[in-house]
Coordinates of C-alpha atoms in Angstrom, one line a residue:
M591 CA 4.0 31.0 139.6
I592 CA 0.8 30.2 138.3
D593 CA -1.2 28.9 141.3
W594 CA -4.9 27.8 139.8
L595 CA -6.5 27.9 136.2
E596 CA -10.2 27.8 135.5
I597 CA -11.5 27.4 131.9
K598 CA -15.2 27.6 131.1
Q599 CA -17.0 26.7 127.7
F600 CA -13.3 27.0 126.0
A601 CA -12.9 24.7 122.8
I602 CA -13.9 21.5 123.7
A603 CA -13.7 22.2 127.7
E604 CA -17.0 22.9 129.4
H605 CA -15.5 23.6 132.8
I606 CA -11.9 22.5 133.9
E607 CA -10.4 23.8 137.2
L608 CA -6.6 23.1 137.9
E609 CA -4.3 23.8 140.8
F610 CA -0.6 23.7 140.1
D611 CA 2.5 23.2 142.2
P612 CA 6.1 24.5 142.2
G613 CA 8.3 22.2 140.2
F614 CA 8.1 20.1 137.0
T615 CA 4.5 19.3 135.9
T616 CA 3.8 17.1 133.0
V617 CA 0.5 17.3 131.2
T618 CA -0.4 14.0 128.9
G619 CA -3.2 12.5 126.8
A620 CA -4.0 10.8 123.8
T621 CA -3.7 12.7 120.5
G622 CA -6.5 14.8 119.9
S623 CA -7.6 14.6 123.8
G624 CA -7.1 18.5 124.2
K625 CA -3.8 18.7 125.9
S626 CA -2.9 21.9 124.2
L627 CA -6.0 23.7 125.1
I628 CA -4.3 24.5 128.5
V629 CA -1.6 26.3 126.9
D630 CA -4.1 28.0 124.5
A631 CA -5.9 29.2 127.3
I632 CA -3.1 30.6 129.3
G633 CA -1.6 32.0 125.9
L634 CA -5.0 34.2 125.7
L635 CA -4.5 35.2 129.3
L636 CA -1.2 36.4 128.2
G637 CA -2.5 38.5 125.5
D638 CA -2.6 36.3 122.5
R639 CA -5.2 37.1 119.7
S640 CA -8.8 36.0 120.5
D641 CA -11.0 33.8 118.0
N642 CA -14.8 33.0 118.0
G643 CA -13.5 29.5 117.2
Y644 CA -12.1 29.0 120.9
I645 CA -15.8 29.3 122.0
R646 CA -17.6 25.9 122.7
H647 CA -20.4 24.9 120.4
N648 CA -23.8 26.3 121.0
Q649 CA -22.2 28.9 123.8
N650 CA -22.0 32.6 123.5
T651 CA -19.0 33.3 125.5
A652 CA -15.7 31.5 126.7
E653 CA -14.1 32.5 130.0
I654 CA -10.6 31.8 131.3
Q655 CA -8.9 33.0 134.5
A656 CA -5.9 32.3 136.4
G657 CA -4.3 33.3 139.8
F658 CA -0.6 33.8 140.1
H659 CA 1.6 34.0 143.1
L660 CA 4.2 37.0 143.2
P661 CA 7.1 36.6 145.5
D662 CA 8.7 39.7 147.0
N663 CA 10.7 41.9 144.7
H664 CA 9.0 40.3 141.6
P665 CA 8.9 42.9 138.6
A666 CA 5.2 42.2 138.2
R667 CA 4.4 43.8 141.7
Q668 CA 5.9 47.0 140.2
W669 CA 3.9 46.9 137.2
L670 CA 0.7 46.2 138.9
E671 CA 1.6 49.3 141.5
D672 CA 2.5 51.5 138.2
N673 CA -1.0 50.6 136.9
G674 CA -3.1 51.0 139.8
M675 CA -4.1 47.1 140.0
A676 CA -1.8 46.0 143.0
N677 CA -3.5 43.3 145.1
A678 CA -1.5 42.3 148.1
G679 CA 1.0 39.9 146.2
E680 CA -1.5 38.2 144.1
C681 CA -2.3 38.7 140.4
I682 CA -5.5 37.3 138.8
L683 CA -5.8 37.6 134.9
R684 CA -9.3 37.2 133.4
R685 CA -10.2 36.9 129.5
V686 CA -13.9 36.6 128.6
I687 CA -14.2 35.8 124.7
R688 CA -17.6 37.0 123.3
R689 CA -19.0 35.7 120.0
D690 CA -20.5 38.9 118.5
K691 CA -18.1 41.1 120.1
S692 CA -14.5 42.0 121.0
S693 CA -13.0 40.2 124.0
K694 CA -12.4 41.8 127.3
G695 CA -9.4 41.4 129.7
Y696 CA -9.2 42.1 133.6
I697 CA -6.3 42.3 135.8
N698 CA -7.1 42.0 139.5
G699 CA -10.7 42.9 138.7
H700 CA -9.5 46.2 136.6
A701 CA -10.6 46.1 132.9
A702 CA -7.4 45.7 130.8
T703 CA -6.3 46.0 127.2
V704 CA -4.8 43.2 125.4
S705 CA -1.5 45.4 125.4
Q706 CA -2.0 45.3 129.5
L707 CA -2.4 41.6 129.4
R708 CA 0.7 41.2 127.1
D709 CA 2.7 43.4 129.3
M710 CA 1.8 41.9 132.6
G711 CA 2.0 38.3 131.0
S712 CA 5.6 38.7 129.9
N713 CA 6.5 38.9 133.5
L714 CA 4.8 35.8 134.4
V715 CA 4.9 32.9 131.9
D716 CA 7.2 32.1 128.9
I717 CA 5.7 29.7 126.4
H718 CA 7.9 27.5 124.2
G719 CA 5.4 26.1 121.6
Q720 CA 5.8 22.8 119.7
N721 CA 6.7 24.5 116.3
E722 CA 9.1 27.0 117.8
H723 CA 12.1 25.3 116.2
H724 CA 10.8 26.6 113.0
S725 CA 11.4 30.2 114.0
L726 CA 14.8 29.5 115.0
L727 CA 15.7 29.6 111.3
K728 CA 14.8 33.5 111.5
K729 CA 17.9 35.7 112.1
S730 CA 15.7 38.0 114.3
V731 CA 14.9 35.1 116.6
Q732 CA 18.6 34.1 116.8
Q733 CA 19.6 37.4 117.9
N734 CA 16.7 37.6 120.5
L735 CA 17.9 34.4 122.0
L736 CA 21.4 35.6 122.1
D737 CA 20.4 39.0 123.8
S738 CA 18.3 37.2 126.1
A739 CA 21.4 35.0 127.3
A740 CA 23.3 38.3 127.4
E741 CA 21.1 40.0 129.4
N742 CA 20.6 42.7 126.7
P743 CA 16.9 43.5 126.5
A744 CA 16.9 46.5 128.6
L745 CA 19.9 48.1 126.4
I746 CA 18.1 46.8 123.2
A747 CA 14.8 48.9 124.0
Q748 CA 17.2 52.0 124.9
L749 CA 19.0 51.5 121.6
G750 CA 15.8 51.3 119.8
D751 CA 14.5 54.5 121.4
C752 CA 17.9 56.2 120.4
Y753 CA 17.7 54.5 116.8
Q754 CA 14.2 56.0 116.2
T755 CA 15.3 59.4 117.4
L756 CA 18.2 59.4 115.1
R757 CA 15.9 58.4 112.2
N758 CA 13.3 61.4 113.2
I759 CA 16.6 63.9 113.2
Q760 CA 17.8 62.5 109.9
A761 CA 14.4 62.7 108.1
Q762 CA 14.2 66.4 109.3
I763 CA 17.3 67.2 107.9
D764 CA 16.7 65.5 104.7
R765 CA 13.6 67.5 104.5
L766 CA 15.4 70.9 105.2
D767 CA 17.8 70.1 102.7
N768 CA 15.2 69.7 100.2
Q769 CA 13.6 73.1 101.6
S770 CA 16.9 75.1 101.3
Q771 CA 16.6 76.0 97.5
A772 CA 12.8 76.9 98.1
Y773 CA 14.0 79.1 101.0
L774 CA 16.5 80.9 99.0
E775 CA 14.1 81.7 96.3
R776 CA 11.6 82.7 98.8
A777 CA 13.9 85.0 100.4
D778 CA 15.3 86.5 97.3
L779 CA 11.7 87.3 96.0
L780 CA 10.6 88.8 99.2
K781 CA 13.8 91.1 99.1
F782 CA 13.1 92.0 95.7
Q783 CA 9.5 93.2 96.2
I784 CA 10.5 94.9 99.5
E785 CA 13.2 96.9 97.7
E786 CA 10.9 97.8 94.9
L787 CA 8.1 99.0 97.3
N788 CA 10.6 100.9 99.3
E789 CA 11.7 103.0 96.5
L790 CA 8.1 104.1 96.4
G791 CA 7.9 104.3 100.4
P792 CA 4.1 104.3 100.6
Q793 CA 3.0 105.8 103.8
P794 CA -0.4 104.9 105.6
D795 CA -3.2 107.2 104.5
E796 CA -1.2 108.6 101.9
W797 CA -2.9 107.8 98.9
S798 CA -6.1 109.8 99.5
A799 CA -4.0 113.0 100.0
L800 CA -1.9 112.1 96.8
E801 CA -5.2 111.5 94.9
N802 CA -6.5 114.8 96.0
N803 CA -3.4 116.8 94.9
H804 CA -3.1 114.9 91.9
K805 CA -6.9 116.1 90.9
R806 CA -6.0 119.4 92.1
L807 CA -2.9 120.0 90.2
N808 CA -4.5 118.7 87.0
H809 CA -7.2 121.5 87.4
Q810 CA -5.2 124.3 88.8
Q811 CA -5.6 126.6 85.9
E812 CA -9.4 126.2 86.0
L813 CA -9.6 126.7 89.7
A814 CA -7.6 130.1 89.5
M815 CA -9.7 131.4 86.6
G816 CA -12.9 130.4 88.2
A817 CA -12.0 131.6 91.4
Q818 CA -11.1 135.1 90.0
T819 CA -14.4 135.3 88.0
V820 CA -16.6 134.2 91.4
A821 CA -14.5 136.9 93.4
A822 CA -15.2 139.6 90.7
I823 CA -18.8 138.9 90.8
L824 CA -19.1 138.9 94.3
Y825 CA -17.0 141.9 95.4
Q826 CA -15.6 143.9 92.3
S827 CA -17.4 146.3 89.8
A828 CA -16.5 146.3 86.2
N829 CA -14.0 148.8 85.3
D830 CA -16.5 150.5 82.6
G831 CA -19.3 150.9 85.0
T832 CA -21.7 148.8 83.2
D833 CA -22.1 146.3 85.8
Q834 CA -22.4 146.1 89.5
S835 CA -20.9 143.2 91.9
V836 CA -23.2 141.4 94.2
N837 CA -21.5 143.5 97.0
D838 CA -22.3 146.9 95.5
R839 CA -25.9 145.7 94.8
L840 CA -26.1 144.8 98.6
I841 CA -24.8 148.2 99.5
Q842 CA -27.4 149.8 97.6
C843 CA -30.3 147.6 99.1
G844 CA -29.2 148.3 102.2
Q845 CA -29.2 152.0 102.2
Q846 CA -32.7 151.6 100.9
L847 CA -33.8 149.7 103.8
R848 CA -32.4 151.8 106.4
Q849 CA -34.5 154.7 104.8
L850 CA -37.7 152.7 104.9
C851 CA -36.8 151.5 108.5
E852 CA -37.7 155.3 109.4
F853 CA -41.2 154.5 108.4
D854 CA -41.5 150.8 109.8
D855 CA -39.3 149.1 112.6
R856 CA -40.2 145.9 111.4
L857 CA -37.9 146.0 108.3
Q858 CA -34.7 146.6 110.6
P859 CA -34.0 142.7 111.1
I860 CA -34.0 142.5 107.4
A861 CA -31.7 145.7 107.1
H862 CA -29.4 143.5 109.5
M863 CA -29.4 140.4 107.5
L864 CA -28.2 142.2 104.1
A865 CA -25.6 143.8 106.6
E866 CA -24.3 140.3 107.4
A867 CA -24.4 139.0 103.9
Q868 CA -22.5 141.8 102.9
L869 CA -19.6 140.9 105.4
N870 CA -19.9 137.1 104.4
I871 CA -19.5 138.2 100.7
E872 CA -16.5 140.4 101.5
E873 CA -15.0 137.1 103.6
A874 CA -15.6 134.7 100.7
A875 CA -14.1 137.1 98.0
G876 CA -10.8 137.4 100.6
Q877 CA -10.6 133.8 100.7
L878 CA -10.9 133.3 97.0
R879 CA -7.8 135.6 96.3
P880 CA -5.0 133.3 96.7
F881 CA -6.6 130.9 94.4
Y882 CA -6.0 133.4 91.6
Q883 CA -3.2 135.4 93.1
E884 CA -0.8 132.9 94.7
N885 CA -1.8 129.5 93.4
Q886 CA 0.7 129.6 90.6
I887 CA 1.0 126.5 88.3
D888 CA 4.4 124.7 89.3
P889 CA 5.2 122.2 86.5
G890 CA 7.9 120.5 88.6
E891 CA 5.4 119.7 91.2
I892 CA 3.0 118.3 88.6
A893 CA 5.5 116.3 87.4
R894 CA 6.6 114.8 90.6
I895 CA 3.2 114.1 91.7
E896 CA 2.4 112.5 88.3
Q897 CA 5.2 110.2 88.8
R898 CA 4.2 109.0 92.2
F899 CA 0.9 108.6 91.2
S900 CA 1.8 106.6 88.2
L901 CA 4.1 104.3 90.3
Y902 CA 1.2 103.6 92.8
H903 CA -0.8 102.3 90.0
T904 CA 1.9 100.3 88.6
L905 CA 2.7 98.5 92.0
S906 CA -0.9 98.1 92.7
R907 CA -1.5 96.3 89.4
K908 CA 1.8 94.1 89.9
H909 CA 0.8 93.0 93.6
R910 CA -3.0 92.7 92.4
M911 CA -4.2 95.1 95.0
P912 CA -5.9 98.5 95.6
P913 CA -3.1 101.4 95.8
W914 CA -4.1 102.3 99.4
L915 CA -3.1 98.8 100.6
L916 CA 0.4 98.9 99.3
A917 CA 1.8 100.2 102.6
D918 CA 0.3 97.5 104.7
H919 CA 1.4 94.9 102.1
L920 CA 5.2 96.3 102.5
Q921 CA 4.8 95.8 106.3
S922 CA 3.6 92.2 105.9
M923 CA 6.4 91.2 103.6
Q924 CA 9.0 92.7 105.9
Q925 CA 7.5 90.4 108.6
A926 CA 7.3 87.7 106.4
L927 CA 10.9 87.7 105.7
S928 CA 11.6 88.2 109.3
D929 CA 9.6 85.1 110.2
L930 CA 11.2 83.2 107.5
K931 CA 13.7 80.8 109.4
D932 CA 17.0 80.2 107.5
P933 CA 17.2 76.2 107.2
E934 CA 21.1 76.4 107.7
Q935 CA 20.7 77.6 111.2
E936 CA 18.1 74.7 111.8
L937 CA 20.3 72.5 110.0
N938 CA 23.4 73.1 112.1
R939 CA 21.5 72.7 115.2
L940 CA 20.0 69.4 114.0
N941 CA 23.3 68.2 113.0
H942 CA 24.6 69.0 116.6
L943 CA 21.7 66.8 118.0
L944 CA 22.7 64.2 115.4
S945 CA 26.0 64.0 116.8
I946 CA 25.1 63.7 120.3
E947 CA 22.6 61.1 119.5
S948 CA 24.9 59.2 117.3
E949 CA 27.5 59.1 120.7
K950 CA 24.7 57.8 122.7
Y951 CA 23.5 55.3 120.2
Q952 CA 27.2 53.9 119.9
K953 CA 27.5 53.7 123.7
Y954 CA 24.7 51.4 123.8
A955 CA 25.6 49.7 120.6
D956 CA 29.2 49.1 122.0
Q957 CA 28.0 47.9 125.3
I958 CA 25.4 45.4 123.4
S959 CA 28.2 44.0 121.3
L960 CA 30.5 43.3 124.3
N961 CA 27.8 41.8 126.0
R962 CA 27.0 39.4 123.0
K963 CA 30.7 38.5 122.4
N964 CA 30.9 37.7 126.1
S965 CA 27.7 35.6 126.1
A966 CA 28.1 33.9 122.6
R967 CA 30.9 31.5 123.5
P968 CA 29.5 30.1 126.7
L969 CA 26.1 29.8 125.3
A970 CA 27.5 28.1 122.1
D971 CA 29.6 25.8 124.4
A972 CA 26.4 25.1 126.4
V973 CA 24.2 24.1 123.5
T974 CA 27.1 22.1 122.1
G975 CA 27.3 20.0 125.2
L976 CA 23.6 19.3 125.3
M977 CA 23.5 18.5 121.5
Q978 CA 26.1 15.3 122.6
E979 CA 23.3 14.4 125.4
L980 CA 20.5 14.8 123.1
G981 CA 21.8 12.2 120.3
M982 CA 24.0 14.2 118.3
N983 CA 27.2 13.1 119.1
G984 CA 30.2 15.0 117.6
G985 CA 27.8 18.1 116.6
T986 CA 29.1 21.4 116.9
F987 CA 27.0 24.7 117.6
D988 CA 28.5 28.1 117.5
I989 CA 27.3 31.7 117.2
L990 CA 28.7 34.4 114.4
L991 CA 28.7 38.0 114.8
V992 CA 28.5 39.6 111.7
P993 CA 29.3 43.4 111.7
V994 CA 27.1 46.0 109.8
E995 CA 28.3 48.5 107.5
T996 CA 30.6 50.9 109.0
G997 CA 28.7 54.1 109.7
S998 CA 25.1 52.8 109.4
F999 CA 22.8 52.7 112.2
T1000 CA 20.5 49.6 112.7
R1001 CA 17.7 49.0 115.5
Y1002 CA 19.7 46.2 117.1
G1003 CA 23.4 47.4 116.9
N1004 CA 26.6 46.8 115.4
E1005 CA 26.1 43.4 114.3
T1006 CA 23.8 40.5 112.8
V1007 CA 23.6 37.4 115.1
E1008 CA 23.7 33.8 112.8
F1009 CA 23.8 30.6 114.6
V1010 CA 25.7 27.9 112.6
V1011 CA 25.8 24.1 113.4
T1012 CA 27.4 20.9 112.2
A1013 CA 25.8 17.6 113.0
N1014 CA 28.8 15.5 112.0
P1015 CA 32.3 15.6 113.6
G1016 CA 34.8 16.9 110.6
Q1017 CA 32.1 18.9 108.9
P1018 CA 32.1 22.6 108.3
L1019 CA 29.8 25.0 110.3
Q1020 CA 26.8 26.2 108.1
S1021 CA 23.6 28.0 108.8
L1022 CA 20.9 25.9 110.5
G1023 CA 18.7 25.6 107.6
K1024 CA 21.2 24.2 105.7
V1025 CA 22.6 21.4 108.0
A1026 CA 20.2 20.8 110.6
S1027 CA 17.2 18.3 109.8
G1028 CA 13.7 19.1 111.2
G1029 CA 14.3 16.6 114.5
E1030 CA 17.8 17.8 114.9
L1031 CA 16.6 21.5 114.6
S1032 CA 14.0 20.3 117.2
R1033 CA 16.6 19.0 119.7
I1034 CA 19.0 22.2 119.0
S1035 CA 16.0 24.6 119.7
L1036 CA 14.9 22.5 122.8
G1037 CA 18.9 22.6 124.0
I1038 CA 18.8 26.4 123.4
Q1039 CA 15.6 26.9 125.4
V1040 CA 17.0 24.7 128.2
V1041 CA 20.0 26.8 128.5
L1042 CA 18.4 30.0 128.3
A1043 CA 15.6 28.9 130.8
N1044 CA 18.2 29.1 133.7
K1045 CA 18.3 32.9 133.0
A1046 CA 14.6 33.2 132.3
P1047 CA 13.2 36.4 134.3
V1048 CA 9.6 34.8 134.4
P1049 CA 9.0 32.1 137.2
T1050 CA 7.0 30.0 134.9
L1051 CA 8.0 28.0 131.7
I1052 CA 5.5 26.1 129.5
F1053 CA 6.9 23.8 126.9
D1054 CA 4.0 22.5 124.5
E1055 CA 5.2 19.4 122.9
V1056 CA 8.9 20.6 122.0
D1057 CA 10.0 16.8 122.2
V1058 CA 8.2 16.0 119.1
G1059 CA 10.6 13.9 117.0
I1060 CA 12.8 12.5 119.8
G1061 CA 12.8 9.1 121.7
G1062 CA 14.7 6.5 123.4
E1063 CA 17.5 7.7 125.6
V1064 CA 17.4 11.4 124.4
A1065 CA 13.9 11.6 125.6
N1066 CA 15.3 10.6 129.0
V1067 CA 17.9 13.3 128.7
V1068 CA 15.0 15.9 127.7
G1069 CA 13.1 14.8 130.8
Q1070 CA 16.0 15.2 133.1
K1071 CA 16.8 18.6 131.9
L1072 CA 13.2 19.7 132.1
K1073 CA 13.2 18.3 135.5
A1074 CA 16.4 20.3 136.6
L1075 CA 14.8 23.3 135.4
G1076 CA 11.9 22.5 137.6
Q1077 CA 14.1 23.1 140.7
S1078 CA 14.3 26.9 140.0
N1079 CA 11.2 27.3 137.9
Q1080 CA 8.0 26.3 137.7
V1081 CA 8.0 24.1 134.6
I1082 CA 4.9 22.9 132.8
C1083 CA 5.2 20.4 130.0
I1084 CA 2.7 19.2 127.3
T1085 CA 4.4 16.0 126.1
H1086 CA 3.5 12.4 124.4
L1087 CA 6.8 10.8 125.7
S1088 CA 6.4 8.4 128.6
Q1089 CA 10.2 9.3 129.6
V1090 CA 9.4 13.0 129.9
A1091 CA 6.4 12.5 131.5
A1092 CA 8.0 10.0 134.2
Q1093 CA 10.5 12.6 135.2
G1094 CA 7.4 14.8 136.4
D1095 CA 7.2 15.9 140.1
H1096 CA 3.4 16.5 139.2
H1097 CA 1.0 14.8 136.5
F1098 CA -2.3 15.9 135.0
S1099 CA -3.9 13.7 132.3
V1100 CA -6.2 14.9 129.6
W1101 CA -8.7 12.8 128.0
K1102 CA -12.0 13.4 125.7
Q1103 CA -15.3 11.9 126.5
G1104 CA -18.8 11.5 125.0
D1105 CA -19.2 10.8 121.1
E1106 CA -21.8 13.3 119.7
R1107 CA -20.4 16.3 122.0
A1108 CA -17.0 15.9 122.9
E1109 CA -15.8 17.5 126.3
A1110 CA -12.2 17.6 127.3
K1111 CA -11.7 16.3 131.2
V1112 CA -8.6 16.9 133.5
I1113 CA -7.4 15.2 136.4
K1114 CA -4.3 15.4 138.7
L1115 CA -2.9 11.7 138.7
D1116 CA -2.1 9.7 142.1
S1117 CA 0.7 7.3 142.1
Q1118 CA -1.5 4.4 140.6
R1119 CA -3.2 6.4 138.1
R1120 CA 0.1 7.9 137.0
V1121 CA 1.8 4.2 136.7
E1122 CA -1.0 3.4 134.4
E1123 CA -0.7 6.6 132.2
I1124 CA 2.9 6.1 131.9
A1125 CA 2.2 2.5 130.9
R1126 CA -0.5 3.8 128.2
M1127 CA 2.2 6.0 126.7
A1128 CA 5.2 3.4 126.8
G1129 CA 3.0 0.4 125.6
G1130 CA -0.3 1.4 124.2
E1131 CA -3.8 1.6 125.4
K1132 CA -3.8 -2.0 126.6
L1133 CA -2.3 -2.4 129.9
T1134 CA -0.4 -5.6 130.8
R1135 CA 1.7 -6.5 133.5
Q1136 CA 5.0 -6.0 131.8
S1137 CA 3.8 -2.6 130.4
L1138 CA 2.8 -1.6 134.3
A1139 CA 5.9 -2.7 135.7
H1140 CA 7.9 -0.9 133.1
A1141 CA 6.1 2.2 134.1
R1142 CA 6.7 1.6 137.8
E1143 CA 10.5 1.3 137.1
M1144 CA 10.7 4.5 134.9
L1145 CA 9.1 6.5 137.7
K1146 CA 11.3 4.8 140.3
S1147 CA 14.3 5.7 138.1
A1148 CA 13.2 9.3 137.6

């Protein structure tokens, strides 16, 4: 429960310190005195959106902090442990609102995000606002209320996770369905191109050898004749004796030099050089011989190489790359075909996952449906009973569970929830918006909140003027119901009704002082001041003996 609250420079409050007790606490004050700033301040501690307008005039920051007592086994203790913020069974929330910067939050002295404040706050306080009855017209709110009664929130969270997983899987299936045709077209193209290149069968480094052979064959006759001519010049003499080969001339030169060496030894090396030259010429002539004796022209080989050479050029133009890269290109296409995943196989896997997740979803949804069915009638009967006590004699409240379309998945299960009501006996049940007036809707909302508050997992319940539009004996009943809640929960109620205020175990009064710069003040009333406050609420600002006596009687009856 909340132990204490401190408010600084917030709205029209300069500095307020409050200590709260267990049971039912009422907060009263004249219209415009600032009663709701207590609720607004606590709301900010629980992660509500901050606004610079909350900062008191001529100030740069506003600060709110509160201390909460956490009994053993309270879920907030585990939250603090999980987030490294535990502090021996106590929780202190702090929020600083800055005019020129974003707000800052703290939990037990540790910096905390707004999301963390909201998560932590959901374990500590449940606030029912004065306009909450309007939200009761929303189907989502009606469903949340029934699920709270059915203790479904944890299952709803699991169902939501499952629903999101199903959506993700279905999205992948739809995407792959769209890709199937593209896959087939891509695979067919790769197969065609691979088959076409396989007919050529390009090999690494083949193009260079093929290019040389092509060049050689295209000049084979020229090569043979040229080789024969050179060999003849080097080694063979003309048949008619009119010309001598290079070899013949070297022989003559060698003979002459050997003769001259008899007269001068210095010519000996030159004679050796000519002898070696003669041997080299003889070797060169021998190696030229195959070019004109054995290298006969083969038309079949020329045609084969011409065809392969042409096919290389054709495919290189088609694939827009040099001929020598075709072998690597073939390997890359073969790898691409291998890497290309068949959507059919992935679709089968995803459909299997979809089936498994669908069964899981249906398990959660069926349990949620069963819980709703088991809780709808007791909740409807309890609210109907309270309607009689809240001045709607003969009224009936019921809850309809409307099945969703068979085979469809929704985030919240197999059915939608609709609250229906009749305010008068004998009239058909209709949706809340069509039947209930504003005042009736407010009382029905309060009745639901009172019923569900018994199931509230949080220790502190705050009601902010939820009794608007009611009075008389109905107001007494509202006060009694809130007082009864105070036996199991800490209940704080902002109220303008003396009947409700008189039921409180504790009573705070809020008033505004100052004309030029208004400031809200809050005090905890003792027994005498409480009589005066109840008298003011019941009979006006002017206190009389009768109004004070009536106030004492109200407090005594309560």
